[in-house]
Short mmCIF file of C-alpha atoms and ligand atoms in Angstrom, two decimals:
data_model
loop_
_atom_site.label_atom_id
_atom_site.label_comp_id
_atom_site.label_asym_id
_atom_site.label_seq_id
_atom_site.Cartn_x
_atom_site.Cartn_y
_atom_site.Cartn_z
CA MET A 1 -28.11 24.52 -8.26
CA THR A 2 -25.87 21.42 -8.21
CA GLN A 3 -27.80 18.21 -7.75
CA LYS A 4 -27.31 16.42 -4.45
CA ARG A 5 -24.83 13.56 -4.64
CA ALA A 6 -25.39 10.46 -2.53
CA ILE A 7 -22.33 9.49 -0.51
CA THR A 8 -21.71 6.93 2.22
CA VAL A 9 -20.17 8.15 5.47
CA ALA A 10 -18.64 6.18 8.35
CA TYR A 11 -17.81 8.01 11.56
CA GLY A 12 -15.22 5.39 12.55
CA ASP A 13 -13.52 4.84 15.90
CA GLY A 14 -11.23 6.72 18.28
CA ILE A 15 -10.95 10.31 17.10
CA GLY A 16 -13.04 9.36 14.03
CA PRO A 17 -16.47 10.71 15.12
CA GLU A 18 -15.01 14.09 16.17
CA ILE A 19 -13.00 14.71 13.03
CA MET A 20 -15.82 13.45 10.79
CA GLN A 21 -18.31 15.83 12.39
CA ALA A 22 -15.84 18.69 11.95
CA ALA A 23 -15.17 17.81 8.30
CA LEU A 24 -18.87 17.44 7.47
CA ASP A 25 -19.75 20.73 9.23
CA ILE A 26 -17.09 22.52 7.18
CA ILE A 27 -17.97 21.09 3.76
CA GLN A 28 -21.69 21.59 4.34
CA ALA A 29 -21.07 25.19 5.39
CA ALA A 30 -19.21 25.58 2.08
CA GLY A 31 -22.31 24.43 0.20
CA ALA A 32 -21.48 20.80 -0.58
CA GLN A 33 -24.57 19.17 -2.08
CA LEU A 34 -24.63 15.78 -0.42
CA ASP A 35 -27.17 13.15 0.40
CA ILE A 36 -25.47 11.31 3.25
CA GLU A 37 -26.03 7.64 4.11
CA VAL A 38 -24.34 6.72 7.40
CA ILE A 39 -22.99 3.20 7.91
CA GLU A 40 -21.48 1.60 10.97
CA ILE A 41 -18.14 -0.13 10.50
CA GLY A 42 -15.09 -0.94 12.58
CA GLU A 43 -14.53 -1.74 16.23
CA LYS A 44 -18.16 -2.15 17.34
CA VAL A 45 -18.90 -4.43 14.39
CA TYR A 46 -15.72 -6.48 14.97
CA LEU A 47 -16.55 -6.85 18.65
CA ARG A 48 -20.00 -8.19 17.74
CA GLY A 49 -18.04 -11.13 16.31
CA ASN A 50 -17.96 -10.02 12.67
CA THR A 51 -14.29 -10.62 11.69
CA ALA A 52 -14.67 -8.40 8.60
CA GLY A 53 -15.83 -5.35 10.62
CA ILE A 54 -18.59 -4.53 8.11
CA GLU A 55 -22.21 -5.71 7.66
CA PRO A 56 -23.79 -6.65 4.28
CA SER A 57 -26.10 -3.59 4.49
CA ALA A 58 -23.03 -1.33 4.61
CA TRP A 59 -21.64 -2.95 1.45
CA GLU A 60 -25.00 -2.31 -0.24
CA SER A 61 -24.75 1.39 0.57
CA LEU A 62 -21.15 1.58 -0.68
CA ARG A 63 -21.95 -0.22 -3.92
CA ARG A 64 -24.98 2.04 -4.45
CA THR A 65 -23.37 5.44 -3.78
CA LYS A 66 -19.87 4.46 -5.01
CA VAL A 67 -18.40 7.30 -2.94
CA PHE A 68 -17.21 6.69 0.60
CA LEU A 69 -16.02 9.29 3.10
CA LYS A 70 -14.48 7.29 5.91
CA ALA A 71 -13.08 8.26 9.29
CA PRO A 72 -10.28 6.06 10.66
CA ILE A 73 -11.23 2.85 12.39
CA THR A 74 -9.56 0.68 15.01
CA THR A 75 -8.70 -2.89 14.08
CA PRO A 76 -8.66 -4.83 17.35
CA GLN A 77 -5.24 -6.48 17.84
CA GLY A 78 -5.16 -10.29 17.59
CA GLY A 79 -8.36 -12.34 17.36
CA GLY A 80 -8.09 -12.88 13.60
CA PHE A 81 -9.78 -9.59 12.62
CA LYS A 82 -8.98 -8.64 9.04
CA SER A 83 -8.19 -4.97 8.35
CA LEU A 84 -11.37 -3.37 7.03
CA ASN A 85 -9.37 -0.69 5.25
CA VAL A 86 -7.52 -3.29 3.23
CA THR A 87 -10.76 -5.27 2.62
CA THR A 88 -12.64 -2.19 1.39
CA ARG A 89 -9.83 -1.14 -0.93
CA LYS A 90 -9.57 -4.61 -2.43
CA MET A 91 -13.27 -5.59 -2.58
CA LEU A 92 -14.18 -2.31 -4.31
CA GLY A 93 -11.15 -2.42 -6.61
CA LEU A 94 -9.70 0.87 -5.29
CA TYR A 95 -6.30 0.31 -6.84
CA ALA A 96 -4.81 3.80 -6.56
CA ASN A 97 -4.13 5.41 -3.20
CA VAL A 98 -3.31 9.07 -3.79
CA ARG A 99 -1.69 10.84 -0.84
CA PRO A 100 -0.61 14.46 -1.31
CA CYS A 101 1.89 15.67 1.31
CA THR A 102 2.54 19.41 1.34
CA SER A 103 4.29 21.63 3.88
CA TYR A 104 2.70 24.89 5.01
CA TYR A 105 5.83 26.73 6.10
CA PRO A 106 6.30 29.19 7.78
CA TYR A 107 2.78 28.98 9.23
CA VAL A 108 3.15 25.35 10.22
CA ASP A 109 6.57 24.49 11.57
CA THR A 110 8.55 21.91 9.58
CA LYS A 111 12.17 21.18 8.72
CA HIS A 112 11.09 20.94 5.06
CA PRO A 113 9.65 24.26 3.91
CA LYS A 114 9.48 23.42 0.18
CA MET A 115 7.84 20.04 0.30
CA ASP A 116 4.99 19.40 -2.15
CA LEU A 117 4.72 15.82 -3.33
CA VAL A 118 2.10 13.18 -4.03
CA ILE A 119 2.51 9.52 -3.19
CA VAL A 120 0.61 7.18 -5.50
CA ARG A 121 0.56 3.88 -3.66
CA GLU A 122 -0.55 0.58 -5.21
CA ASN A 123 -3.50 -0.46 -3.08
CA GLU A 124 -4.53 -4.04 -3.83
CA GLU A 125 -1.47 -6.29 -4.02
CA ASP A 126 1.95 -6.94 -2.53
CA LEU A 127 2.24 -8.30 1.03
CA TYR A 128 -1.27 -6.93 1.64
CA ALA A 129 -2.69 -9.94 -0.18
CA GLY A 130 -2.95 -11.13 3.43
CA ILE A 131 -2.01 -14.71 2.55
CA GLU A 132 -0.01 -15.89 5.54
CA HIS A 133 0.77 -19.36 6.89
CA GLN A 134 2.61 -21.06 9.69
CA GLN A 135 3.63 -24.58 8.68
CA THR A 136 6.51 -25.35 11.04
CA ASP A 137 7.17 -24.61 14.72
CA GLU A 138 9.58 -21.82 13.88
CA VAL A 139 8.68 -20.20 10.58
CA VAL A 140 5.77 -18.09 9.34
CA GLN A 141 5.38 -16.78 5.83
CA CYS A 142 3.54 -14.03 3.95
CA LEU A 143 2.99 -14.24 0.21
CA LYS A 144 3.99 -11.18 -1.79
CA LEU A 145 1.85 -11.06 -4.94
CA ILE A 146 2.57 -8.57 -7.72
CA SER A 147 0.69 -8.75 -11.03
CA ARG A 148 1.46 -7.15 -14.38
CA PRO A 149 -2.06 -5.63 -14.72
CA GLY A 150 -1.73 -4.33 -11.13
CA CYS A 151 1.60 -2.66 -11.95
CA GLU A 152 0.31 -1.28 -15.25
CA LYS A 153 -2.77 0.24 -13.64
CA ILE A 154 -0.96 2.02 -10.83
CA VAL A 155 2.02 3.20 -12.88
CA ARG A 156 -0.16 4.54 -15.68
CA TYR A 157 -2.44 6.17 -13.09
CA ALA A 158 0.62 7.96 -11.62
CA PHE A 159 1.63 9.33 -15.03
CA GLU A 160 -1.93 10.34 -15.93
CA TYR A 161 -2.29 12.03 -12.51
CA ALA A 162 1.01 13.88 -13.09
CA ARG A 163 -0.28 15.13 -16.43
CA GLN A 164 -3.69 16.15 -15.05
CA TYR A 165 -2.21 18.05 -12.09
CA ASN A 166 0.68 19.52 -14.06
CA ARG A 167 3.39 17.72 -12.18
CA LYS A 168 6.78 17.33 -13.81
CA LYS A 169 8.34 14.11 -12.56
CA VAL A 170 7.32 10.60 -11.51
CA THR A 171 9.72 8.62 -9.30
CA CYS A 172 9.40 4.88 -8.78
CA PHE A 173 10.55 3.26 -5.50
CA THR A 174 11.17 -0.52 -5.36
CA LYS A 175 13.60 -3.00 -3.85
CA ASP A 176 14.31 -4.85 -7.08
CA ASN A 177 17.98 -5.38 -6.28
CA ILE A 178 16.70 -8.03 -3.82
CA MET A 179 13.21 -8.98 -5.07
CA LYS A 180 14.11 -9.37 -8.70
CA LEU A 181 10.86 -10.98 -9.83
CA THR A 182 8.20 -9.11 -7.81
CA ASP A 183 9.67 -5.62 -7.42
CA GLY A 184 11.56 -6.29 -10.65
CA LEU A 185 8.23 -6.52 -12.50
CA PHE A 186 7.00 -3.25 -10.96
CA HIS A 187 10.23 -1.50 -12.06
CA LYS A 188 10.12 -3.03 -15.55
CA VAL A 189 6.52 -1.94 -16.09
CA PHE A 190 7.45 1.52 -14.79
CA ASP A 191 10.24 1.80 -17.39
CA GLU A 192 7.92 0.62 -20.19
CA ILE A 193 5.15 3.06 -19.34
CA ALA A 194 7.47 5.98 -18.51
CA ALA A 195 8.79 5.76 -22.07
CA GLU A 196 5.29 6.66 -23.35
CA TYR A 197 5.15 9.91 -21.31
CA LYS A 198 7.93 11.93 -22.93
CA ASP A 199 6.65 15.17 -21.35
CA ILE A 200 7.19 13.85 -17.80
CA GLU A 201 10.57 13.17 -16.25
CA ASN A 202 11.02 9.75 -14.66
CA GLU A 203 13.49 8.09 -12.31
CA HIS A 204 13.82 5.01 -10.11
CA TRP A 205 15.27 4.78 -6.60
CA ILE A 206 15.86 1.72 -4.46
CA ILE A 207 13.34 2.19 -1.64
CA ASP A 208 15.85 2.28 1.24
CA ILE A 209 17.96 5.14 -0.04
CA GLY A 210 14.87 6.67 -1.67
CA ALA A 211 13.09 6.81 1.70
CA ALA A 212 16.21 8.31 3.29
CA LYS A 213 16.32 10.96 0.56
CA LEU A 214 12.59 11.58 1.00
CA ALA A 215 13.02 12.16 4.74
CA ASP A 216 16.03 14.41 4.14
CA THR A 217 15.23 16.29 0.91
CA PRO A 218 11.52 15.82 0.12
CA GLU A 219 11.59 18.78 -2.25
CA ALA A 220 13.52 16.55 -4.69
CA PHE A 221 10.31 14.59 -5.34
CA ASP A 222 7.10 15.37 -7.18
CA VAL A 223 4.96 12.24 -7.77
CA ILE A 224 6.16 8.95 -6.25
CA VAL A 225 4.70 5.62 -7.38
CA THR A 226 5.44 2.52 -5.34
CA PRO A 227 4.09 -0.88 -4.25
CA ASN A 228 1.63 -1.11 -1.39
CA LEU A 229 3.77 -1.63 1.72
CA TYR A 230 6.47 0.89 0.83
CA GLY A 231 3.75 3.40 -0.05
CA ASP A 232 2.04 2.91 3.29
CA ILE A 233 5.25 3.52 5.22
CA ILE A 234 6.64 6.42 3.22
CA SER A 235 3.32 8.29 3.14
CA ASP A 236 3.16 8.34 6.95
CA ILE A 237 6.74 9.62 7.00
CA ALA A 238 6.02 12.19 4.31
CA ALA A 239 2.87 13.45 6.07
CA GLN A 240 4.60 13.61 9.45
CA ILE A 241 7.54 15.67 8.17
CA THR A 242 5.22 18.28 6.66
CA GLY A 243 4.42 19.10 10.31
CA SER A 244 1.92 16.45 11.42
CA VAL A 245 0.49 13.13 10.27
CA GLY A 246 -2.84 14.86 10.98
CA LEU A 247 -2.44 17.12 7.94
CA ALA A 248 -2.72 14.73 4.99
CA GLY A 249 -5.77 13.39 3.18
CA SER A 250 -5.97 10.35 1.00
CA ALA A 251 -8.06 9.23 -1.98
CA ASN A 252 -8.54 5.57 -2.89
CA ILE A 253 -9.62 5.42 -6.50
CA GLY A 254 -11.07 2.55 -8.50
CA ASP A 255 -12.84 2.28 -11.85
CA GLY A 256 -16.30 2.48 -10.26
CA CYS A 257 -15.96 3.41 -6.59
CA ALA A 258 -13.76 5.73 -4.56
CA MET A 259 -13.00 6.16 -0.87
CA PHE A 260 -11.67 9.27 0.84
CA GLU A 261 -10.03 9.38 4.25
CA ALA A 262 -7.22 10.80 6.35
CA ILE A 263 -3.92 8.96 6.09
CA HIS A 264 -3.59 8.63 9.87
CA GLY A 265 -5.33 6.11 12.13
CA SER A 266 -7.90 6.40 14.90
CA ALA A 267 -5.41 7.71 17.52
CA PRO A 268 -7.42 6.13 20.38
CA ARG A 269 -5.37 7.91 23.06
CA ARG A 270 -6.63 11.29 21.78
CA ALA A 271 -10.27 10.21 21.40
CA GLY A 272 -13.15 12.08 23.02
CA GLN A 273 -11.01 15.02 24.13
CA ASP A 274 -11.80 17.51 21.36
CA LEU A 275 -8.07 17.59 20.55
CA ALA A 276 -7.58 15.92 17.17
CA ASN A 277 -6.74 17.79 13.99
CA PRO A 278 -9.55 17.25 11.44
CA SER A 279 -7.39 18.55 8.56
CA GLY A 280 -6.38 15.17 7.11
CA LEU A 281 -9.97 14.00 6.78
CA LEU A 282 -11.03 17.46 5.58
CA LEU A 283 -8.44 17.35 2.77
CA GLY A 284 -9.68 13.82 1.95
CA ALA A 285 -13.18 15.35 1.71
CA VAL A 286 -11.77 18.06 -0.59
CA GLN A 287 -10.43 15.32 -2.90
CA MET A 288 -13.92 13.77 -2.75
CA LEU A 289 -15.62 17.04 -3.73
CA VAL A 290 -13.36 17.33 -6.79
CA HIS A 291 -14.11 13.68 -7.63
CA ILE A 292 -17.91 14.19 -7.50
CA GLY A 293 -17.79 17.32 -9.62
CA GLN A 294 -18.14 19.95 -6.86
CA ALA A 295 -14.75 21.55 -7.57
CA ASP A 296 -15.89 25.08 -6.59
CA VAL A 297 -16.94 23.88 -3.15
CA ALA A 298 -13.61 22.03 -2.85
CA SER A 299 -11.72 25.25 -3.63
CA ASN A 300 -13.76 27.23 -1.09
CA VAL A 301 -13.09 24.70 1.64
CA HIS A 302 -9.38 24.44 0.84
CA ASN A 303 -8.94 28.23 0.72
CA ALA A 304 -10.78 28.82 4.03
CA TRP A 305 -8.65 26.08 5.58
CA LEU A 306 -5.40 27.65 4.27
CA ALA A 307 -6.53 31.04 5.63
CA THR A 308 -7.10 29.44 9.06
CA LEU A 309 -3.66 27.83 9.05
CA GLU A 310 -1.81 30.98 7.98
CA GLN A 311 -3.56 32.97 10.68
CA GLY A 312 -1.97 30.65 13.25
CA ILE A 313 -5.14 28.92 14.45
CA HIS A 314 -3.74 25.48 15.16
CA THR A 315 -4.65 22.20 16.86
CA TYR A 316 -2.19 20.80 19.42
CA ASP A 317 -0.25 18.65 16.93
CA ILE A 318 0.93 21.64 14.87
CA TYR A 319 0.81 24.29 17.62
CA LYS A 320 4.19 25.87 18.22
CA GLU A 321 5.01 28.80 20.50
CA GLY A 322 6.22 31.73 18.39
CA VAL A 323 4.70 30.33 15.16
CA SER A 324 1.09 29.68 16.13
CA LYS A 325 -1.34 32.32 17.47
CA GLU A 326 -4.09 30.29 19.08
CA LYS A 327 -4.32 26.67 20.23
CA VAL A 328 -7.76 25.26 19.49
CA GLY A 329 -9.60 21.96 19.76
CA THR A 330 -11.32 20.06 16.95
CA LYS A 331 -14.65 21.92 17.17
CA ALA A 332 -13.12 25.40 17.46
CA PHE A 333 -10.83 24.66 14.52
CA ALA A 334 -13.86 23.68 12.41
CA GLN A 335 -15.66 26.87 13.49
CA ALA A 336 -12.58 28.94 12.55
CA VAL A 337 -12.55 27.41 9.06
CA ILE A 338 -16.31 27.98 8.68
CA ALA A 339 -15.89 31.61 9.79
CA ARG A 340 -13.39 32.11 6.95
CA MET A 341 -15.55 30.44 4.29
CA GLY A 342 -15.56 32.55 1.13
CA THR A 343 -12.21 34.18 1.92
CA LYS A 344 -8.91 33.40 0.26
CA PRO A 345 -5.55 32.89 1.96
CA GLU A 346 -3.28 35.95 1.76
CA LYS A 347 0.08 34.31 2.28
CA PHE A 348 -0.44 30.91 0.63
CA ALA A 349 -1.37 30.77 -3.03
CA PRO A 350 -5.14 30.23 -3.27
CA VAL A 351 -6.34 26.94 -4.72
CA ALA A 352 -8.63 26.72 -7.76
CA TYR A 353 -9.73 23.16 -8.51
CA LYS A 354 -11.07 22.32 -11.94
CA ALA A 355 -13.56 19.57 -12.61
CA ALA A 356 -11.14 16.71 -13.26
CA ALA A 357 -11.83 14.00 -15.80
CA THR A 358 -11.87 10.59 -14.14
CA ILE A 359 -8.65 8.77 -14.85
CA SER A 360 -9.63 5.41 -16.26
CA ILE A 361 -6.97 2.81 -16.95
CA LYS A 362 -7.30 -0.40 -18.91
CA PRO A 363 -4.37 -2.78 -18.54
CA SER A 364 -3.06 -4.26 -21.77
CA PRO A 365 -4.17 -7.79 -22.73
CA THR A 366 -2.22 -10.60 -21.10
CA LYS A 367 0.64 -11.92 -23.21
CA VAL A 368 0.40 -15.69 -22.93
CA ALA A 369 3.86 -17.25 -22.73
CA LYS A 370 4.95 -20.79 -23.49
CA LYS A 371 5.18 -22.32 -20.02
CA GLU A 372 7.18 -25.44 -19.27
CA LEU A 373 7.57 -27.25 -15.97
CA VAL A 374 11.28 -27.81 -15.37
CA GLY A 375 11.47 -28.50 -11.64
CA VAL A 376 9.92 -28.25 -8.23
CA ASP A 377 10.76 -26.84 -4.80
CA VAL A 378 9.52 -29.19 -2.12
CA PHE A 379 9.33 -27.53 1.31
CA ILE A 380 9.60 -29.70 4.39
CA HIS A 381 9.36 -29.34 8.16
CA TYR A 382 12.64 -31.01 9.28
CA LYS A 383 13.60 -30.84 12.90
CA ASP A 384 17.05 -32.52 12.80
CA ARG A 385 18.68 -29.43 11.28
CA ASP A 386 21.48 -31.38 9.65
CA PRO A 387 21.80 -30.34 6.00
CA ASN A 388 24.37 -33.05 5.22
CA LYS A 389 22.19 -35.82 6.64
CA LEU A 390 19.19 -34.44 4.76
CA GLY A 391 21.22 -34.11 1.57
CA ALA A 392 22.49 -37.70 1.82
CA ALA A 393 18.89 -38.92 2.25
CA ILE A 394 17.39 -37.14 -0.73
CA ARG A 395 20.10 -36.44 -3.30
CA GLY A 396 19.33 -39.64 -5.23
CA PHE A 397 15.66 -38.78 -5.75
CA LYS A 398 14.63 -38.14 -9.35
CA ALA A 399 11.53 -38.19 -11.54
CA GLY A 400 10.97 -37.33 -15.20
CA GLN A 401 13.80 -34.97 -16.20
CA MET A 402 14.22 -33.61 -12.65
CA ASN A 403 17.23 -34.38 -10.49
CA PHE A 404 18.27 -33.12 -7.09
CA ASN A 405 19.68 -29.58 -7.32
CA MET A 406 20.16 -28.05 -3.86
CA ILE A 407 18.79 -27.57 -0.33
CA THR A 408 18.21 -24.12 1.12
CA ASN A 409 17.18 -22.88 4.55
CA ARG A 410 15.45 -19.49 4.59
CA GLY A 411 16.66 -19.08 1.00
CA VAL A 412 20.38 -19.74 1.68
CA LYS A 413 22.04 -22.72 0.04
CA VAL A 414 23.10 -25.15 2.76
CA TYR A 415 23.70 -28.30 0.66
CA PRO A 416 25.82 -29.20 -1.19
CA ASP A 417 28.82 -27.19 0.01
CA GLY A 418 27.01 -25.19 2.68
CA PHE A 419 28.76 -23.22 5.42
CA GLU A 420 28.76 -24.41 9.03
CA GLU A 421 28.15 -20.82 10.04
CA THR A 422 24.71 -20.64 8.36
CA PHE A 423 21.92 -20.72 10.94
CA CYS A 424 19.23 -23.24 10.08
CA THR A 425 15.58 -23.29 11.17
CA ASP A 426 13.11 -26.17 10.86
CA HIS A 427 11.87 -24.93 7.41
CA TRP A 428 13.75 -26.43 4.44
CA ARG A 429 13.49 -26.27 0.67
CA LEU A 430 14.55 -29.19 -1.51
CA ARG A 431 15.00 -28.16 -5.13
CA PHE A 432 14.74 -30.65 -7.96
CA LYS A 433 15.16 -29.49 -11.54
CA ASN A 434 16.61 -30.20 -14.94
CA GLU A 435 19.90 -28.41 -15.48
CA GLU A 436 19.19 -27.90 -19.19
CA MET A 437 15.60 -26.85 -18.49
CA LYS A 438 14.16 -29.95 -20.12
CA PRO A 439 10.45 -30.27 -19.30
CA SER A 440 8.84 -32.70 -16.88
CA THR A 441 5.19 -33.25 -15.97
CA TYR A 442 3.11 -32.73 -12.85
CA THR A 443 2.92 -36.51 -12.52
CA ASP A 444 6.73 -36.38 -12.12
CA VAL A 445 6.31 -33.73 -9.39
CA MET A 446 3.91 -36.06 -7.58
CA GLU A 447 6.37 -38.93 -7.97
CA LEU A 448 9.11 -36.80 -6.37
CA GLN A 449 6.80 -35.84 -3.53
CA LYS A 450 6.07 -39.53 -3.02
CA GLN A 451 9.80 -40.27 -2.70
CA VAL A 452 10.27 -37.45 -0.19
CA MET A 453 7.22 -38.56 1.78
CA GLN A 454 8.20 -42.23 1.79
CA ALA A 455 11.63 -41.28 3.16
CA GLY A 456 9.71 -39.98 6.21
CA PHE A 457 9.83 -36.22 5.58
CA ASP A 458 6.94 -33.87 6.42
CA ILE A 459 6.06 -32.00 3.19
CA ILE A 460 4.49 -28.60 3.92
CA LYS A 461 4.14 -27.26 0.38
CA THR A 462 5.55 -27.28 -3.14
CA GLU A 463 6.26 -24.57 -5.70
CA ASN A 464 6.60 -25.55 -9.35
CA LEU A 465 9.55 -24.18 -11.32
CA TYR A 466 8.74 -23.04 -14.82
CA THR A 467 10.37 -21.51 -17.82
CA LEU A 468 8.26 -18.89 -19.60
CA ASP A 469 9.18 -18.56 -23.27
CA GLY A 470 12.37 -20.46 -22.44
CA LYS A 471 13.46 -18.15 -19.60
CA PRO A 472 13.64 -19.40 -15.99
CA SER A 473 10.89 -17.75 -13.92
CA PHE A 474 12.25 -18.50 -10.46
CA SER A 475 15.08 -17.15 -8.34
CA LEU A 476 18.36 -18.91 -7.55
CA GLY A 477 19.31 -19.90 -4.00
CA GLN A 478 21.34 -17.32 -2.07
CA GLY A 479 24.96 -18.39 -2.56
CA GLN A 480 24.16 -20.45 -5.68
P1 LIG B 1 -2.52 6.77 14.45
O1 LIG B 1 -2.27 7.42 13.14
O2 LIG B 1 -3.91 6.53 14.84
O3 LIG B 1 -1.89 7.68 15.58
C1 LIG B 1 -0.50 7.87 15.79
C2 LIG B 1 -0.29 9.18 16.53
O4 LIG B 1 -0.39 10.24 15.59
C3 LIG B 1 -1.35 9.52 17.59
O5 LIG B 1 -1.03 9.01 18.85
C4 LIG B 1 -1.34 11.02 17.58
O6 LIG B 1 -0.29 11.49 18.38
C5 LIG B 1 -1.03 11.38 16.15
N1 LIG B 1 -2.22 11.68 15.37
C6 LIG B 1 -2.83 10.88 14.45
N2 LIG B 1 -3.85 11.51 13.91
C7 LIG B 1 -3.94 12.73 14.48
C8 LIG B 1 -4.81 13.85 14.33
N3 LIG B 1 -5.82 13.82 13.46
N4 LIG B 1 -4.59 14.92 15.10
C9 LIG B 1 -3.59 14.94 15.94
N5 LIG B 1 -2.72 13.95 16.14
C10 LIG B 1 -2.89 12.85 15.40
O7 LIG B 1 -1.69 5.41 14.46
P2 LIG B 1 -1.70 4.16 15.46
O8 LIG B 1 -1.70 4.67 16.88
O9 LIG B 1 -0.61 3.30 14.99
O10 LIG B 1 -3.06 3.40 15.16
C11 LIG B 1 -4.22 3.50 15.95
C12 LIG B 1 -5.34 2.66 15.34
O11 LIG B 1 -5.68 3.19 14.07
C13 LIG B 1 -5.02 1.18 15.11
O12 LIG B 1 -6.11 0.40 15.51
C14 LIG B 1 -4.84 1.08 13.62
O13 LIG B 1 -5.20 -0.20 13.14
C15 LIG B 1 -5.78 2.14 13.14
N6 LIG B 1 -5.46 2.69 11.80
C16 LIG B 1 -6.52 2.98 11.01
C17 LIG B 1 -6.31 3.56 9.79
C18 LIG B 1 -7.51 3.85 8.93
O14 LIG B 1 -8.63 3.65 9.38
N7 LIG B 1 -7.32 4.32 7.70
C19 LIG B 1 -5.02 3.87 9.35
C20 LIG B 1 -3.95 3.61 10.20
C21 LIG B 1 -4.18 3.02 11.44
#
């Protein structure tokens, strides 16, 4: 007899409690050996004034069991509440978000009968760093952070996953034609690591045309690895075009802990009506069973679920006249799966999970470069909106080896030689640097700031400009 495994469960908000009950009933009927600790997270906790949406006792449970089965939660809009999903993924180091999206044609209607892909989404970085500021009346900003170890971990995970699950190709999606440093690093690391996996095909698509191709011809893809935001968006699209966003499960994997969920949200409009499809969360629970070494139970659940689908027993989101046989609610769907426990699908190929070795990735040691300070971008809040007046006021400023270089507004060069047509906001960047990349010091940066400040300008922030091993590590102005 398999030993009971402690897991932490959260019933969540909206449709969460209904689909969690359904998923737990099904996996327990299949013989899952679980010792369940229930925690409360989400809306109720937020509304008690806890902006994180989770109490310290819940963290203790998660850090003890290291396995979390989580129903979707509602993040109240406004009010400064931080997304608990993002917090959990980052606090527990769950860097890999694995989202399989498969179509079940002809038993579930879809325009994409041959779709069977897995999205491996980076889960800790990118615009989800959640570092946002408003420093002028008109402009807000969000910091996009991409790290080399972060890229290495997720890209290597995608290739290791492809090998473990016998997948043939890994595709990388980025927007590195525009974001040359951030997405450029992700793409570069992808190329470096892809070269080590000679048995697996690799390719890169720019995210815009890649997403279009994914929506049009998803069968062209196998494993897709991509930064956080793109992965979030394309996995909803991918799940939806299999037939319903309610069909896909998701695993969030870290070195120690793991969290399993549906990819969809709490669908508050469907809550409490016994309508929601529990399949996404159930398939998340199947991923969990494989993860905790109960692969036989996972196979039983998955096969009974496939048998239910192919027999046309469908919740409202996938029900289609002429394709489906019976429209059922959440509870009846769970009962139908339980009634088929121990049977195998006849039309779909049965699933046979094997105990999978945990994929453990160690990023390579940091290569320390020779870093030299060669300039600074000084950002100001300037309400006059006259680039020529601003330019005339500051172009003589210099300190150390740094001289005035250019002024941009929202990244576009507006001085010298700007265009009248360029729209300017109240958020300006003044760039000072040495043309030959000769080094200055931070004291020089402070001296420049002093000159800008004494001329009456409102400094909102600075960014230092460096060369790393002699190469500039900052982007040019648009139009430069
Ligand atoms: P959603 O995914 O909750 O719902 C969008 C629509 O998809 C629903 O109106 C419904 O028509 C359909 N749908 C979703 N799940 C379904 C299911 N299981 N069965 C049948 N139909 C289903 O997205 P939303 O409306 O943008 O977000 C609602 C809330 O969920 C928000 O508060 C959001 O912050 C939260 N959210 C939570 C998670 C999570 O906890 N992991 C993820 C995404 C969104």
